[in-house]
mmCIF file of C-alpha atoms in Angstrom:
data_model
loop_
_atom_site.group_PDB
_atom_site.id
_atom_site.type_symbol
_atom_site.label_atom_id
_atom_site.label_comp_id
_atom_site.label_asym_id
_atom_site.label_seq_id
_atom_site.Cartn_x
_atom_site.Cartn_y
_atom_site.Cartn_z
ATOM 1 C CA MET A 192 -0.207 -0.471 -0.159
ATOM 2 C CA ALA A 193 1.132 3.384 -1.251
ATOM 3 C CA ILE A 194 2.626 5.823 1.814
ATOM 4 C CA PRO A 195 0.613 9.509 1.308
ATOM 5 C CA ILE A 196 2.501 12.532 0.710
ATOM 6 C CA ALA A 197 2.132 15.601 1.143
ATOM 7 C CA ALA A 198 3.755 19.381 0.415
ATOM 8 C CA VAL A 199 3.241 22.460 2.818
ATOM 9 C CA LYS A 200 5.068 25.182 3.649
ATOM 10 C CA GLY A 201 4.767 28.339 5.551
ATOM 11 C CA THR A 202 5.117 28.876 9.440
ATOM 12 C CA HIS A 203 5.125 26.922 11.913
ATOM 13 C CA TYR A 204 1.582 27.714 12.879
ATOM 14 C CA GLU A 205 0.713 26.981 8.588
ATOM 15 C CA VAL A 206 2.764 23.674 8.389
ATOM 16 C CA GLY A 207 0.831 22.443 11.373
ATOM 17 C CA PHE A 208 -1.962 23.350 9.907
ATOM 18 C CA GLN A 209 -1.569 22.130 6.889
ATOM 19 C CA ILE A 210 -0.717 18.402 7.934
ATOM 20 C CA GLY A 211 -3.482 18.573 10.684
ATOM 21 C CA LYS A 212 -6.100 19.711 7.644
ATOM 22 C CA THR A 213 -4.692 17.201 5.388
ATOM 23 C CA PHE A 214 -4.550 14.172 7.655
ATOM 24 C CA LYS A 215 -7.538 14.616 9.792
ATOM 25 C CA ASP A 216 -9.010 11.516 9.501
ATOM 26 C CA ARG A 217 -5.433 9.975 10.645
ATOM 27 C CA ILE A 218 -4.638 11.698 13.061
ATOM 28 C CA VAL A 219 -7.681 12.135 14.542
ATOM 29 C CA LYS A 220 -8.696 8.246 14.806
ATOM 30 C CA ALA A 221 -4.507 7.276 15.553
ATOM 31 C CA THR A 222 -5.202 10.723 19.043
ATOM 32 C CA HIS A 223 -9.009 8.920 20.239
ATOM 33 C CA THR A 224 -7.338 5.528 20.149
ATOM 34 C CA VAL A 225 -4.938 6.294 22.966
ATOM 35 C CA GLU A 226 -6.552 9.426 25.169
ATOM 36 C CA ASN A 227 -7.873 7.033 27.755
ATOM 37 C CA ARG A 228 -5.154 5.913 28.088
ATOM 38 C CA ASN A 229 -2.800 8.803 28.047
ATOM 39 C CA ARG A 230 -4.760 10.027 30.743
ATOM 40 C CA LYS A 231 -4.861 7.872 32.569
ATOM 41 C CA LEU A 232 -1.365 7.779 32.558
ATOM 42 C CA LEU A 233 -0.716 11.312 32.852
ATOM 43 C CA GLU A 234 -3.407 10.988 36.179
ATOM 44 C CA GLN A 235 -0.569 7.585 37.525
ATOM 45 C CA PHE A 236 2.010 9.455 37.380
ATOM 46 C CA GLY A 237 2.128 13.313 37.501
ATOM 47 C CA GLY A 238 -1.819 14.454 36.537
ATOM 48 C CA GLN A 239 -2.196 18.322 36.140
ATOM 49 C CA ALA A 240 1.573 19.352 37.475
ATOM 50 C CA LEU A 241 3.603 17.274 34.834
ATOM 51 C CA TYR A 242 1.478 18.238 32.259
ATOM 52 C CA ASP A 243 1.656 22.430 33.377
ATOM 53 C CA GLY A 244 5.317 21.733 33.752
ATOM 54 C CA TYR A 245 6.146 19.688 30.877
ATOM 55 C CA LEU A 246 4.518 22.483 28.535
ATOM 56 C CA ALA A 247 5.577 25.456 30.498
ATOM 57 C CA ILE A 248 9.408 23.900 29.919
ATOM 58 C CA VAL A 249 8.515 23.548 25.839
ATOM 59 C CA ILE A 250 7.124 27.079 25.709
ATOM 60 C CA SER A 251 10.274 28.737 26.769
ATOM 61 C CA ILE A 252 12.488 26.692 25.160
ATOM 62 C CA TYR A 253 10.731 25.635 21.349
ATOM 63 C CA PRO A 254 7.984 28.190 21.221
ATOM 64 C CA GLN A 255 7.869 27.713 17.506
ATOM 65 C CA TYR A 256 6.905 24.145 17.639
ATOM 66 C CA ILE A 257 4.099 24.967 20.251
ATOM 67 C CA ASP A 258 2.869 26.593 17.365
ATOM 68 C CA GLU A 259 3.617 23.970 14.754
ATOM 69 C CA LEU A 260 1.671 21.738 17.009
ATOM 70 C CA GLN A 261 -1.265 24.104 17.550
ATOM 71 C CA GLY A 262 -1.619 24.779 13.689
ATOM 72 C CA MET A 263 -1.893 21.278 13.591
ATOM 73 C CA ALA A 264 -4.797 20.625 16.681
ATOM 74 C CA ASP A 265 -7.265 23.498 14.495
ATOM 75 C CA GLY A 266 -6.312 22.224 11.632
ATOM 76 C CA SER A 267 -7.488 18.392 12.129
ATOM 77 C CA ASN A 268 -10.131 19.828 14.897
ATOM 78 C CA LEU A 269 -8.575 18.112 18.241
ATOM 79 C CA SER A 270 -7.250 20.756 21.181
ATOM 80 C CA PHE A 271 -3.947 21.156 21.583
ATOM 81 C CA GLU A 272 -4.189 19.236 24.781
ATOM 82 C CA GLN A 273 -4.986 16.169 23.218
ATOM 83 C CA LEU A 274 -1.948 16.624 20.463
ATOM 84 C CA PHE A 275 0.643 17.518 23.853
ATOM 85 C CA LEU A 276 -0.478 14.559 25.161
ATOM 86 C CA ASN A 277 0.561 12.375 22.182
ATOM 87 C CA MET A 278 4.221 14.146 22.043
ATOM 88 C CA MET A 279 4.582 13.009 25.876
ATOM 89 C CA SER A 280 2.959 10.052 25.641
ATOM 90 C CA VAL A 281 6.781 8.342 25.767
ATOM 91 C CA GLU A 282 7.423 9.595 28.952
ATOM 92 C CA LEU A 283 4.335 7.990 30.235
ATOM 93 C CA GLU A 284 4.416 4.968 28.668
ATOM 94 C CA SER A 285 8.244 4.361 30.316
ATOM 95 C CA GLN A 286 6.896 4.422 32.979
ATOM 96 C CA ALA A 287 3.930 2.355 32.477
ATOM 97 C CA GLU A 288 5.857 -0.495 30.697
ATOM 98 C CA TYR A 289 9.272 -0.860 32.415
ATOM 99 C CA GLY A 290 9.080 -4.803 32.377
ATOM 100 C CA VAL A 291 5.879 -5.848 29.789
ATOM 101 C CA ASP A 292 6.839 -7.830 26.675
ATOM 102 C CA HIS A 293 5.842 -6.387 23.336
ATOM 103 C CA GLY A 294 7.621 -9.236 21.605
ATOM 104 C CA ALA A 295 8.585 -7.828 18.340
ATOM 105 C CA GLN A 296 7.388 -4.712 18.717
ATOM 106 C CA GLY A 297 10.085 -1.857 18.070
ATOM 107 C CA CYS A 298 11.952 -0.712 14.890
ATOM 108 C CA THR A 299 15.612 -2.041 14.050
ATOM 109 C CA ASP A 300 18.422 -0.285 11.715
ATOM 110 C CA LEU A 301 21.323 -2.005 9.806
ATOM 111 C CA VAL A 302 24.172 -0.227 8.644
ATOM 112 C CA LEU A 303 26.805 -1.007 6.217
ATOM 113 C CA LYS A 304 29.715 1.584 5.109
ATOM 114 C CA THR A 305 32.445 0.339 2.484
ATOM 115 C CA ASP A 306 35.090 2.027 0.839
ATOM 116 C CA LYS A 307 32.663 2.242 -1.899
ATOM 117 C CA GLU A 308 29.091 3.075 0.032
ATOM 118 C CA VAL A 309 27.198 3.913 2.968
ATOM 119 C CA VAL A 310 24.022 2.163 3.676
ATOM 120 C CA ILE A 311 21.274 2.107 6.257
ATOM 121 C CA THR A 312 17.869 -0.016 6.101
ATOM 122 C CA HIS A 313 14.654 0.846 8.706
ATOM 123 C CA SER A 314 12.548 -0.890 10.038
ATOM 124 C CA GLU A 315 8.798 1.542 11.050
ATOM 125 C CA ASP A 316 7.683 -0.972 13.501
ATOM 126 C CA THR A 317 5.318 1.921 15.183
ATOM 127 C CA ALA A 318 3.116 0.481 18.348
ATOM 128 C CA GLU A 319 -0.555 -0.438 16.800
ATOM 129 C CA ALA A 320 -2.641 3.149 17.158
ATOM 130 C CA PHE A 321 0.509 4.794 14.833
ATOM 131 C CA THR A 322 -0.025 2.912 12.293
ATOM 132 C CA ASP A 323 -1.367 5.363 9.370
ATOM 133 C CA GLY A 324 1.284 7.397 8.942
ATOM 134 C CA PHE A 325 2.364 9.714 6.304
ATOM 135 C CA LEU A 326 4.917 11.425 4.337
ATOM 136 C CA VAL A 327 5.258 15.187 4.760
ATOM 137 C CA GLU A 328 7.943 17.479 2.449
ATOM 138 C CA VAL A 329 8.219 20.334 4.869
ATOM 139 C CA SER A 330 9.112 23.927 4.472
ATOM 140 C CA ILE A 331 9.515 26.431 7.349
ATOM 141 C CA ILE A 332 9.110 29.319 5.848
ATOM 142 C CA ASP A 333 10.168 33.152 8.019
ATOM 143 C CA LYS A 334 10.400 37.345 5.926
ATOM 144 C CA ASP A 335 10.917 35.201 2.943
ATOM 145 C CA GLU A 336 14.023 33.232 4.637
ATOM 146 C CA THR A 337 13.651 29.088 4.425
ATOM 147 C CA ARG A 338 14.429 28.285 8.071
ATOM 148 C CA GLU A 339 14.112 24.314 7.934
ATOM 149 C CA LYS A 340 13.966 22.095 5.085
ATOM 150 C CA PHE A 341 12.804 18.448 5.290
ATOM 151 C CA LEU A 342 10.859 15.406 4.064
ATOM 152 C CA SER A 343 9.872 12.559 6.698
ATOM 153 C CA TYR A 344 7.702 10.109 7.734
ATOM 154 C CA CYS A 345 5.173 11.576 10.426
ATOM 155 C CA ASP A 346 3.158 9.194 13.183
ATOM 156 C CA PRO A 347 -0.110 10.502 13.427
ATOM 157 C CA GLY A 348 -1.212 12.869 15.728
ATOM 158 C CA VAL A 349 2.754 13.875 16.350
ATOM 159 C CA LEU A 350 4.992 16.481 14.991
ATOM 160 C CA PRO A 351 7.522 14.433 12.534
ATOM 161 C CA CYS A 352 10.164 13.731 14.374
ATOM 162 C CA ASP A 353 10.292 9.805 15.445
ATOM 163 C CA THR A 354 10.929 8.063 12.412
ATOM 164 C CA PHE A 355 13.366 8.533 9.434
ATOM 165 C CA ALA A 356 13.869 11.626 7.758
ATOM 166 C CA PHE A 357 16.617 13.632 5.675
ATOM 167 C CA ASN A 358 16.610 17.141 5.423
ATOM 168 C CA HIS A 359 18.281 19.925 2.945
ATOM 169 C CA HIS A 360 21.672 20.194 5.059
ATOM 170 C CA GLY A 361 23.102 16.900 3.615
ATOM 171 C CA LEU A 362 21.562 14.932 7.051
ATOM 172 C CA VAL A 363 19.676 11.883 6.934
ATOM 173 C CA MET A 364 18.162 10.163 10.476
ATOM 174 C CA THR A 365 16.853 7.063 11.906
ATOM 175 C CA CYS A 366 15.212 6.403 14.839
ATOM 176 C CA ASN A 367 14.941 4.281 17.562
ATOM 177 C CA VAL A 368 12.484 4.864 20.916
ATOM 178 C CA VAL A 369 14.014 4.132 23.918
ATOM 179 C CA TYR A 370 11.526 3.316 27.518
ATOM 180 C CA GLN A 371 13.627 4.847 29.112
ATOM 181 C CA ILE A 372 12.853 3.872 33.376
ATOM 182 C CA GLU A 373 13.964 7.271 35.618
ATOM 183 C CA LEU A 374 11.303 9.914 34.752
ATOM 184 C CA LYS A 375 12.382 13.743 35.021
ATOM 185 C CA THR A 376 10.262 16.086 35.419
ATOM 186 C CA ASN A 377 11.723 19.414 34.880
ATOM 187 C CA ALA A 378 13.234 18.815 31.496
ATOM 188 C CA ILE A 379 12.150 19.148 27.889
ATOM 189 C CA VAL A 380 9.612 16.311 26.890
ATOM 190 C CA ARG A 381 11.782 14.119 24.010
ATOM 191 C CA ARG A 382 9.598 14.595 21.120
ATOM 192 C CA PHE A 383 10.417 18.059 20.507
ATOM 193 C CA VAL A 384 14.130 17.452 21.494
ATOM 194 C CA SER A 385 14.205 15.141 17.916
ATOM 195 C CA ARG A 386 11.368 17.678 16.317
ATOM 196 C CA ALA A 387 14.689 19.977 16.750
ATOM 197 C CA ILE A 388 16.329 17.536 15.432
ATOM 198 C CA LEU A 389 15.099 17.555 12.175
ATOM 199 C CA GLY A 390 16.332 21.030 11.320
ATOM 200 C CA ALA A 391 19.912 20.940 12.309
ATOM 201 C CA SER A 392 22.874 21.278 9.664
ATOM 202 C CA SER A 393 25.356 19.247 11.589
ATOM 203 C CA GLN A 394 26.530 16.672 13.653
ATOM 204 C CA ASP A 395 27.851 19.266 15.818
ATOM 205 C CA GLU A 396 24.389 21.395 16.042
ATOM 206 C CA VAL A 397 22.150 18.391 17.133
ATOM 207 C CA ILE A 398 24.375 17.450 19.504
ATOM 208 C CA GLN A 399 23.893 21.332 21.295
ATOM 209 C CA ILE A 400 20.158 20.310 20.424
ATOM 210 C CA ILE A 401 20.267 16.905 22.588
ATOM 211 C CA LYS A 402 22.479 19.384 25.437
ATOM 212 C CA ARG A 403 20.230 22.111 25.736
ATOM 213 C CA SER A 404 19.553 22.770 29.117
ATOM 214 C CA PRO A 405 17.413 21.704 31.044
ATOM 215 C CA GLY A 406 18.920 18.363 29.093
ATOM 216 C CA VAL A 407 16.414 15.422 27.619
ATOM 217 C CA ALA A 408 12.725 14.235 29.266
ATOM 218 C CA SER A 409 13.306 10.305 28.514
ATOM 219 C CA ALA A 410 15.852 8.531 26.267
ATOM 220 C CA PHE A 411 16.636 7.735 22.384
ATOM 221 C CA HIS A 412 18.518 6.921 19.936
ATOM 222 C CA VAL A 413 19.134 8.412 16.528
ATOM 223 C CA ASN A 414 21.414 6.754 13.488
ATOM 224 C CA LEU A 415 22.988 10.103 11.981
ATOM 225 C CA GLY A 416 24.272 10.025 8.589
ATOM 226 C CA ILE A 417 25.968 12.895 6.688
ATOM 227 C CA LEU A 418 26.308 12.566 3.386
ATOM 228 C CA GLY A 419 29.851 13.732 1.731
ATOM 229 C CA SER A 420 30.514 17.081 -0.335
ATOM 230 C CA GLN A 421 33.194 18.294 -1.817
ATOM 231 C CA GLY A 422 35.577 15.788 -1.934
ATOM 232 C CA LYS A 423 34.451 14.282 1.473
ATOM 233 C CA GLU A 424 33.269 10.434 2.386
ATOM 234 C CA PRO A 425 29.267 9.812 3.937
ATOM 235 C CA GLU A 426 29.959 9.152 7.377
ATOM 236 C CA MET A 427 27.102 7.363 9.618
ATOM 237 C CA TYR A 428 26.934 7.730 13.784
ATOM 238 C CA SER A 429 25.361 6.236 16.449
ATOM 239 C CA ILE A 430 23.797 8.743 19.002
ATOM 240 C CA GLU A 431 22.415 7.797 22.219
ATOM 241 C CA PHE A 432 21.102 9.734 24.771
ATOM 242 C CA ALA A 433 19.186 9.836 28.182
ATOM 243 C CA ASN A 434 18.648 12.186 30.940
ATOM 244 C CA SER A 435 20.396 12.692 34.241
ATOM 245 C CA GLU A 436 21.031 14.465 37.186
ATOM 246 C CA ASN A 437 22.959 17.021 35.079
ATOM 247 C CA GLY A 438 21.107 17.179 32.737
ATOM 248 C CA SER A 439 20.937 15.069 28.676
ATOM 249 C CA ILE A 440 24.016 12.828 28.500
ATOM 250 C CA VAL A 441 24.657 11.600 25.065
ATOM 251 C CA ASP A 442 27.100 9.323 23.824
ATOM 252 C CA VAL A 443 28.330 9.200 20.043
ATOM 253 C CA LYS A 444 29.869 5.875 17.760
ATOM 254 C CA LYS A 445 30.849 6.674 14.253
ATOM 255 C CA TYR A 446 29.859 3.466 12.403
ATOM 256 C CA GLU A 447 32.331 1.103 10.586
ATOM 257 C CA GLY A 448 31.590 -2.233 8.485
ATOM 258 C CA PHE A 449 28.256 -3.862 9.477
ATOM 259 C CA ASP A 450 26.708 -2.832 12.288
ATOM 260 C CA SER A 451 23.153 -2.652 14.133
ATOM 261 C CA HIS A 452 20.818 -1.159 15.989
ATOM 262 C CA TYR A 453 17.340 -1.108 17.957
ATOM 263 C CA ASN A 454 15.487 0.365 20.919
ATOM 264 C CA VAL A 455 17.768 -0.008 23.472
ATOM 265 C CA LEU A 456 20.633 1.987 24.971
ATOM 266 C CA THR A 457 24.006 -0.787 23.979
ATOM 267 C CA ARG A 458 26.621 1.794 25.509
ATOM 268 C CA LEU A 459 24.383 4.107 27.875
ATOM 269 C CA ASP A 460 24.846 2.921 31.139
ATOM 270 C CA ILE A 461 21.057 3.737 31.613
ATOM 271 C CA LYS A 462 18.141 2.258 33.202
ATOM 272 C CA HIS A 463 15.379 1.220 30.308
ATOM 273 C CA ASN A 464 13.212 -1.159 29.294
ATOM 274 C CA GLU A 465 14.330 -4.031 28.189
ATOM 275 C CA ALA A 466 12.098 -6.791 28.249
ATOM 276 C CA SER A 467 11.469 -7.691 24.540
ATOM 277 C CA MET A 468 14.475 -6.175 22.966
ATOM 278 C CA GLU A 469 17.237 -9.330 22.582
ATOM 279 C CA ARG A 470 14.286 -11.299 21.121
ATOM 280 C CA SER A 471 12.911 -8.328 18.976
ATOM 281 C CA GLU A 472 16.632 -7.313 17.811
ATOM 282 C CA GLU A 473 17.503 -10.992 16.986
ATOM 283 C CA ARG A 474 14.011 -12.013 15.038
ATOM 284 C CA ARG A 475 15.038 -9.330 13.051
ATOM 285 C CA VAL A 476 18.670 -9.290 12.227
ATOM 286 C CA GLY A 477 18.539 -13.304 12.558
ATOM 287 C CA LYS A 478 21.479 -15.292 11.886
ATOM 288 C CA GLU A 479 20.263 -15.528 8.358
ATOM 289 C CA CYS A 480 20.818 -11.608 7.646
ATOM 290 C CA ARG A 481 23.673 -11.584 9.597
ATOM 291 C CA SER A 482 24.893 -14.814 7.468
ATOM 292 C CA ARG A 483 24.847 -12.743 4.422
ATOM 293 C CA TRP A 484 26.074 -9.379 5.864
ATOM 294 C CA SER A 485 29.414 -11.599 7.669
ATOM 295 C CA PRO A 486 32.209 -9.933 5.568
ATOM 296 C CA TYR A 487 31.026 -6.550 6.610
ATOM 297 C CA HIS A 488 30.283 -7.600 10.219
#
């Protein structure tokens, strides 16, 4: 089945509105599917105070993405609160999902780097409620100047942030959600950090976004590809990050040969939900795949 795509441009609000209006049915369906659970988890793990705290931090740091989310809400005839709950649902699910075995759910990335090419494959195994995704080609325009330009797969009900994308600066991104156990309340909701990364122009800027104070609220993993230019070879990096008492902590690994990553932290020593991920990775990557790619492993 073909994945629908929409090209949208304008201010952050206008882009959000166009996405909300174009994919209204998908966004409404996904939001209504998860809304009761989102509200139940919010009440269980912090209530209105948690919501208000997260919102205040995002408004102070990323007001443009608050505008974008408001536009999506207006375009889809949903409330801002419903969509902001979608955006912070990873933090809530991180608390509820500890020790829960979901079989083989979760995305997996395979990377191959040789002296001739760099290849990355990504499986987008989104949660069942968010399976009606779509592609958006986004151009953020401010005072006749292009501020951001990227193409991204988007789960309905949240801003482009969690999946796979590339932008006009030559950065390619694939993502793995990680459910960190410790809930950090005085931090930036992680999906807004991931949204900001889509506009980055370099690896250094990606790291700056991740480390921005007061830090990220929950863990994540990004595969970051940098297209070669001016005689430079293309490169691929694994970036793991998580929250800590002193803000975000980050580990960067440069890929060489064959490698893989999925929904766990393989280098940062941070408590997170690994109940089903070992079997998940083995099911996907498997002996057959490793055998075929073994010369590069």
